[in-house]
């Protein structure tokens, strides 16, 4: 219902002789009966022109008038699009910056709109002046005639969850819960649009915080009222088909969402009881956003050549290593994509299956049912495989079966959580794998990290002394070359001067010399020294090359390596 109190704006129009005082109650009543904003009623019924009204506000209240092209519906923050609030106050949230929400209004004297939006989202709210006709056109695009623009991007009305979850929602979502459902859906869609990899829903004593991880860095997205914490966790647990009543123990689940007719995403959900409620972290598994082109992942030419050569071998083991979130999965799938031909039988064991590849037999691990990496791997060896991919080597049993497969005519790809290529070999030794088996089966190890790419739109050259560059690790030879180093600035097209990520790699080929060091019980430092003497670039060297090519900043070199 639109608020039809006679606003300060309408009173000012009457005081200036643009409206008749004695007609104001009649106008307000007529606007209410037609369920229209008072300002809109005045414009539509020719009491005043839309442009004249906007110019009057600009002069009277000293607020700059924005042009109609500010209504970029693709970039409106959907978490603030609450239809009841918008229709009540005839105001549209345009964007948020820091803790301030900017509201497009044709009546900047509508103080109750600022107060209601501020209370609802726990943010400071500022009015932006726009023409009433332009505002109405934008609102019509969003809400008119049941063709809700937001449905096209799956935001305010229910995103499609899988069938069982949808039925559960219908039974359990009450009228009081409907705003929570729309808010959560808006948050999820905004996260996908911003390219977030993870979402954090965090309750504290006096604050509730929602953060997105974008390009590897967490950013605060919004801070809704803390009294909604339990309702947020209940909604998310319903979507993930978890036990709503269980708040004392961690739980894990999954949500399958249909964002649009062309796009589906999976969310991996983890709950954790904390002092002030349940923290929920969601990992976005968006297959459509994965780039499996090896030329775009950031490999140097020599590194790419080594990886492809190892993939073309009929047998052996390729290991991709790095911490969680370092891009190991994309590197693995890129290799599988290269190998995926009709002549090869490829099977994978994954937890979870993140990207579906046609032509590859992908198995979802289910530890509760007894389907472990080790048991899946045993089954693969009875399925006439050419290539086997194990999502992660977590224990000695899995490692031994994988190494056996690599020694008996199969190409095996897998991952480990280690900090460097050299440490991967010592990790296998510490697991209990015999040194001679490691030396005989491992053909290539790729250790990697992800660094934020500088935004091409706003990056600027950085002036820095040779001494500082040498201190970071730039060689004297590199100083002589004509390199340009850039730094982040920040613009509307990026996040803090960065947009997207690029891989940093150290690629270590097994050689007879490395095999001898392993058999002799050498440590990671000795292994790394031999590998570097044979031409391997460590992660810091790879990062410096990317910085000298203007791809990443020196701050990222230091942060990541």
Tab-separated table of C-alpha atoms in Angstrom, residues 35-283:
chain	number	residue	atom	x	y	z
A	35	UNK	CA	-3.291	2.954	-5.077
A	36	UNK	CA	-0.768	5.341	-6.573
A	37	UNK	CA	1.951	7.467	-5.056
A	38	UNK	CA	0.765	11.033	-4.549
A	39	UNK	CA	3.558	12.442	-6.702
A	40	UNK	CA	2.746	9.988	-9.515
A	41	UNK	CA	-0.930	10.920	-9.339
A	42	UNK	CA	-0.034	14.601	-9.712
A	43	UNK	CA	2.103	13.903	-12.784
A	44	UNK	CA	-0.343	11.510	-14.473
A	45	UNK	CA	-3.266	13.895	-13.986
A	46	UNK	CA	-1.364	16.871	-15.391
A	47	UNK	CA	-1.249	18.866	-12.172
A	48	UNK	CA	2.471	19.241	-12.908
A	49	UNK	CA	4.922	17.925	-15.509
A	50	UNK	CA	7.409	15.234	-14.441
A	51	UNK	CA	10.395	17.307	-15.608
A	52	UNK	CA	9.090	20.470	-13.938
A	53	UNK	CA	8.543	18.571	-10.688
A	54	UNK	CA	12.104	17.215	-10.749
A	55	UNK	CA	13.586	20.660	-11.517
A	56	UNK	CA	11.541	22.157	-8.670
A	57	UNK	CA	12.970	19.557	-6.232
A	58	UNK	CA	16.498	20.169	-7.507
A	59	UNK	CA	16.181	23.918	-6.888
A	60	UNK	CA	14.108	23.786	-3.699
A	61	UNK	CA	16.098	21.103	-1.862
A	62	UNK	CA	19.541	21.381	-3.465
A	63	UNK	CA	19.666	17.728	-4.545
A	64	UNK	CA	21.244	17.042	-7.985
A	65	UNK	CA	18.861	15.463	-10.493
A	66	UNK	CA	20.084	12.127	-11.878
A	67	UNK	CA	19.453	11.086	-15.477
A	68	UNK	CA	17.234	8.106	-16.322
A	69	UNK	CA	20.212	5.937	-17.325
A	70	UNK	CA	21.045	5.377	-13.647
A	71	UNK	CA	18.461	2.555	-13.667
A	72	UNK	CA	20.764	-0.310	-14.570
A	73	UNK	CA	18.466	-3.191	-13.636
A	74	UNK	CA	21.204	-5.789	-14.147
A	75	UNK	CA	23.268	-4.276	-11.333
A	76	UNK	CA	20.593	-3.348	-8.798
A	77	UNK	CA	21.421	-5.069	-5.462
A	78	UNK	CA	18.652	-7.659	-5.271
A	79	UNK	CA	18.961	-8.176	-1.520
A	80	UNK	CA	17.379	-4.734	-1.011
A	81	UNK	CA	14.493	-5.252	-3.441
A	82	UNK	CA	11.646	-5.804	-1.002
A	83	UNK	CA	8.496	-5.197	-3.005
A	84	UNK	CA	6.343	-4.095	-0.045
A	85	UNK	CA	8.827	-1.398	0.990
A	86	UNK	CA	9.365	-0.211	-2.568
A	87	UNK	CA	5.662	0.059	-3.360
A	88	UNK	CA	4.829	1.652	-0.009
A	89	UNK	CA	7.358	4.446	-0.429
A	90	UNK	CA	7.640	4.666	-4.245
A	91	UNK	CA	11.408	4.425	-3.927
A	92	UNK	CA	13.983	2.099	-5.498
A	93	UNK	CA	17.354	1.033	-4.032
A	94	UNK	CA	19.978	1.713	-6.699
A	95	UNK	CA	23.236	0.661	-5.069
A	96	UNK	CA	25.026	0.296	-1.746
A	97	UNK	CA	28.479	1.497	-0.843
A	98	UNK	CA	30.117	0.744	2.494
A	99	UNK	CA	27.199	0.960	4.948
A	100	UNK	CA	25.117	3.416	2.903
A	101	UNK	CA	22.131	2.506	0.726
A	102	UNK	CA	21.254	4.967	-2.054
A	103	UNK	CA	17.531	5.276	-2.775
A	104	UNK	CA	16.073	6.647	-6.032
A	105	UNK	CA	13.089	8.872	-5.159
A	106	UNK	CA	10.949	11.445	-6.960
A	107	UNK	CA	9.920	12.893	-3.576
A	108	UNK	CA	13.098	13.562	-1.564
A	109	UNK	CA	11.043	14.859	1.400
A	110	UNK	CA	9.700	11.366	2.115
A	111	UNK	CA	11.593	10.931	5.392
A	112	UNK	CA	9.594	7.839	6.369
A	113	UNK	CA	11.033	6.017	3.328
A	114	UNK	CA	14.578	6.720	4.490
A	115	UNK	CA	13.701	5.591	8.025
A	116	UNK	CA	11.948	2.375	6.952
A	117	UNK	CA	14.720	1.288	4.595
A	118	UNK	CA	17.337	2.160	7.223
A	119	UNK	CA	15.520	0.131	9.870
A	120	UNK	CA	14.927	-2.855	7.555
A	121	UNK	CA	18.546	-3.185	6.432
A	122	UNK	CA	20.405	-1.649	9.363
A	123	UNK	CA	22.135	0.828	7.036
A	124	UNK	CA	22.415	4.577	6.530
A	125	UNK	CA	20.135	5.626	3.645
A	126	UNK	CA	20.501	8.626	1.329
A	127	UNK	CA	18.005	9.944	-1.237
A	128	UNK	CA	18.861	10.319	-4.937
A	129	UNK	CA	16.540	12.577	-6.960
A	130	UNK	CA	15.083	11.147	-10.197
A	131	UNK	CA	12.186	12.035	-12.473
A	132	UNK	CA	8.926	10.381	-11.475
A	133	UNK	CA	8.291	9.039	-14.988
A	134	UNK	CA	11.738	7.395	-15.089
A	135	UNK	CA	11.216	5.910	-11.631
A	136	UNK	CA	7.845	4.456	-12.654
A	137	UNK	CA	9.321	2.902	-15.795
A	138	UNK	CA	12.004	1.177	-13.710
A	139	UNK	CA	9.440	-0.075	-11.188
A	140	UNK	CA	7.196	-1.347	-13.988
A	141	UNK	CA	10.119	-3.358	-15.367
A	142	UNK	CA	10.581	-4.964	-11.979
A	143	UNK	CA	7.047	-5.637	-10.800
A	144	UNK	CA	4.365	-4.873	-13.386
A	145	UNK	CA	1.740	-7.275	-14.792
A	146	UNK	CA	3.134	-10.306	-13.023
A	147	UNK	CA	6.128	-10.368	-15.377
A	148	UNK	CA	8.602	-9.783	-12.635
A	149	UNK	CA	12.003	-8.836	-14.037
A	150	UNK	CA	13.564	-10.387	-10.947
A	151	UNK	CA	12.198	-13.814	-11.833
A	152	UNK	CA	14.344	-13.803	-14.953
A	153	UNK	CA	17.443	-13.704	-12.792
A	154	UNK	CA	15.912	-15.852	-10.082
A	155	UNK	CA	16.040	-13.423	-7.207
A	156	UNK	CA	12.979	-12.346	-5.248
A	157	UNK	CA	10.385	-15.030	-5.882
A	158	UNK	CA	11.491	-18.555	-5.053
A	159	UNK	CA	14.493	-19.804	-6.950
A	160	UNK	CA	13.777	-23.367	-7.997
A	161	UNK	CA	15.207	-25.865	-5.540
A	162	UNK	CA	15.075	-29.599	-6.302
A	163	UNK	CA	11.601	-31.168	-6.056
A	164	UNK	CA	11.731	-32.490	-2.496
A	165	UNK	CA	13.031	-29.186	-1.147
A	166	UNK	CA	10.343	-27.257	-3.028
A	167	UNK	CA	7.604	-29.347	-1.474
A	168	UNK	CA	9.165	-28.904	1.950
A	169	UNK	CA	9.212	-25.125	1.461
A	170	UNK	CA	5.525	-25.031	0.582
A	171	UNK	CA	4.653	-26.757	3.834
A	172	UNK	CA	6.922	-24.782	6.115
A	173	UNK	CA	7.148	-21.218	4.733
A	174	UNK	CA	4.566	-18.978	6.405
A	175	UNK	CA	3.615	-15.411	5.524
A	176	UNK	CA	6.108	-14.229	8.149
A	177	UNK	CA	8.850	-16.268	6.479
A	178	UNK	CA	8.201	-15.014	2.930
A	179	UNK	CA	10.448	-11.921	3.272
A	180	UNK	CA	13.241	-14.159	4.593
A	181	UNK	CA	12.872	-16.474	1.591
A	182	UNK	CA	13.057	-13.544	-0.825
A	183	UNK	CA	15.986	-11.992	1.015
A	184	UNK	CA	18.008	-15.233	0.999
A	185	UNK	CA	17.240	-15.808	-2.675
A	186	UNK	CA	18.392	-12.268	-3.452
A	187	UNK	CA	21.634	-12.833	-1.552
A	188	UNK	CA	22.321	-16.079	-3.425
A	189	UNK	CA	21.722	-14.524	-6.829
A	190	UNK	CA	23.846	-11.479	-5.990
A	191	UNK	CA	26.663	-13.810	-4.931
A	192	UNK	CA	26.511	-15.628	-8.275
A	193	UNK	CA	26.383	-12.343	-10.223
A	194	UNK	CA	29.415	-10.994	-8.351
A	195	UNK	CA	31.385	-14.195	-9.058
A	196	UNK	CA	31.660	-15.152	-5.374
A	197	UNK	CA	33.107	-18.557	-4.534
A	198	UNK	CA	31.824	-18.699	-0.938
A	199	UNK	CA	29.150	-17.089	1.230
A	200	UNK	CA	29.472	-16.665	5.008
A	201	UNK	CA	26.390	-16.150	7.207
A	202	UNK	CA	27.749	-15.158	10.628
A	203	UNK	CA	25.830	-14.418	13.865
A	204	UNK	CA	27.443	-12.356	16.635
A	205	UNK	CA	26.167	-10.946	19.905
A	206	UNK	CA	25.047	-7.567	18.529
A	207	UNK	CA	25.479	-7.999	14.786
A	208	UNK	CA	24.720	-10.367	11.933
A	209	UNK	CA	27.134	-10.308	9.021
A	210	UNK	CA	26.970	-11.728	5.499
A	211	UNK	CA	30.241	-11.884	3.590
A	212	UNK	CA	31.153	-12.969	0.045
A	213	UNK	CA	34.533	-14.322	-1.005
A	214	UNK	CA	35.272	-12.652	-4.346
A	215	UNK	CA	38.568	-13.341	-6.102
A	216	UNK	CA	39.828	-15.054	-2.955
A	217	UNK	CA	39.142	-12.117	-0.582
A	218	UNK	CA	36.216	-11.831	1.843
A	219	UNK	CA	34.078	-8.677	1.577
A	220	UNK	CA	31.181	-7.687	3.821
A	221	UNK	CA	28.021	-7.781	1.742
A	222	UNK	CA	25.329	-6.766	4.225
A	223	UNK	CA	24.510	-6.607	7.910
A	224	UNK	CA	20.826	-7.463	8.459
A	225	UNK	CA	19.225	-7.254	11.940
A	226	UNK	CA	20.740	-9.784	14.343
A	227	UNK	CA	17.303	-10.953	15.510
A	228	UNK	CA	16.860	-12.645	12.114
A	229	UNK	CA	19.790	-15.030	12.698
A	230	UNK	CA	17.701	-18.078	13.614
A	231	UNK	CA	15.299	-17.516	10.734
A	232	UNK	CA	18.192	-17.241	8.261
A	233	UNK	CA	19.761	-20.491	9.488
A	234	UNK	CA	16.397	-22.276	9.458
A	235	UNK	CA	15.725	-21.210	5.866
A	236	UNK	CA	19.171	-22.259	4.652
A	237	UNK	CA	18.911	-25.618	6.448
A	238	UNK	CA	15.497	-26.266	4.893
A	239	UNK	CA	16.975	-25.599	1.442
A	240	UNK	CA	19.899	-27.948	2.162
A	241	UNK	CA	17.543	-30.609	3.646
A	242	UNK	CA	19.314	-30.546	7.005
A	243	UNK	CA	17.854	-31.116	10.463
A	244	UNK	CA	16.410	-27.756	11.572
A	245	UNK	CA	16.081	-28.896	15.193
A	246	UNK	CA	19.773	-29.839	15.479
A	247	UNK	CA	21.726	-26.747	16.534
A	248	UNK	CA	24.410	-28.348	18.700
A	249	UNK	CA	26.359	-30.284	16.060
A	250	UNK	CA	27.858	-29.345	12.675
A	251	UNK	CA	25.967	-30.498	9.591
A	252	UNK	CA	26.801	-30.746	5.892
A	253	UNK	CA	24.393	-30.612	2.984
A	254	UNK	CA	23.823	-29.481	-0.586
A	255	UNK	CA	21.452	-27.183	-2.411
A	256	UNK	CA	20.663	-27.468	-6.100
A	257	UNK	CA	19.392	-24.210	-7.551
A	258	UNK	CA	17.989	-23.293	-10.931
A	259	UNK	CA	19.009	-19.664	-11.390
A	260	UNK	CA	17.498	-19.384	-14.866
A	261	UNK	CA	16.407	-21.628	-17.714
A	262	UNK	CA	20.012	-21.870	-18.876
A	263	UNK	CA	21.888	-21.911	-15.585
A	264	UNK	CA	22.013	-24.309	-12.645
A	265	UNK	CA	24.376	-24.130	-9.698
A	266	UNK	CA	25.134	-26.345	-6.714
A	267	UNK	CA	25.866	-25.044	-3.234
A	268	UNK	CA	27.834	-27.055	-0.679
A	269	UNK	CA	26.528	-26.104	2.765
A	270	UNK	CA	28.313	-26.402	6.112
A	271	UNK	CA	26.837	-25.370	9.480
A	272	UNK	CA	28.875	-24.741	12.620
A	273	UNK	CA	27.457	-24.004	16.101
A	274	UNK	CA	29.048	-20.863	17.606
A	275	UNK	CA	28.450	-18.867	20.785
A	276	UNK	CA	25.755	-16.713	19.192
A	277	UNK	CA	24.114	-19.128	16.771
A	278	UNK	CA	24.953	-21.203	13.729
A	279	UNK	CA	27.519	-19.940	11.260
A	280	UNK	CA	26.723	-21.213	7.767
A	281	UNK	CA	29.256	-21.294	4.949
A	282	UNK	CA	28.203	-22.078	1.397
A	283	UNK	CA	30.602	-22.985	-1.409
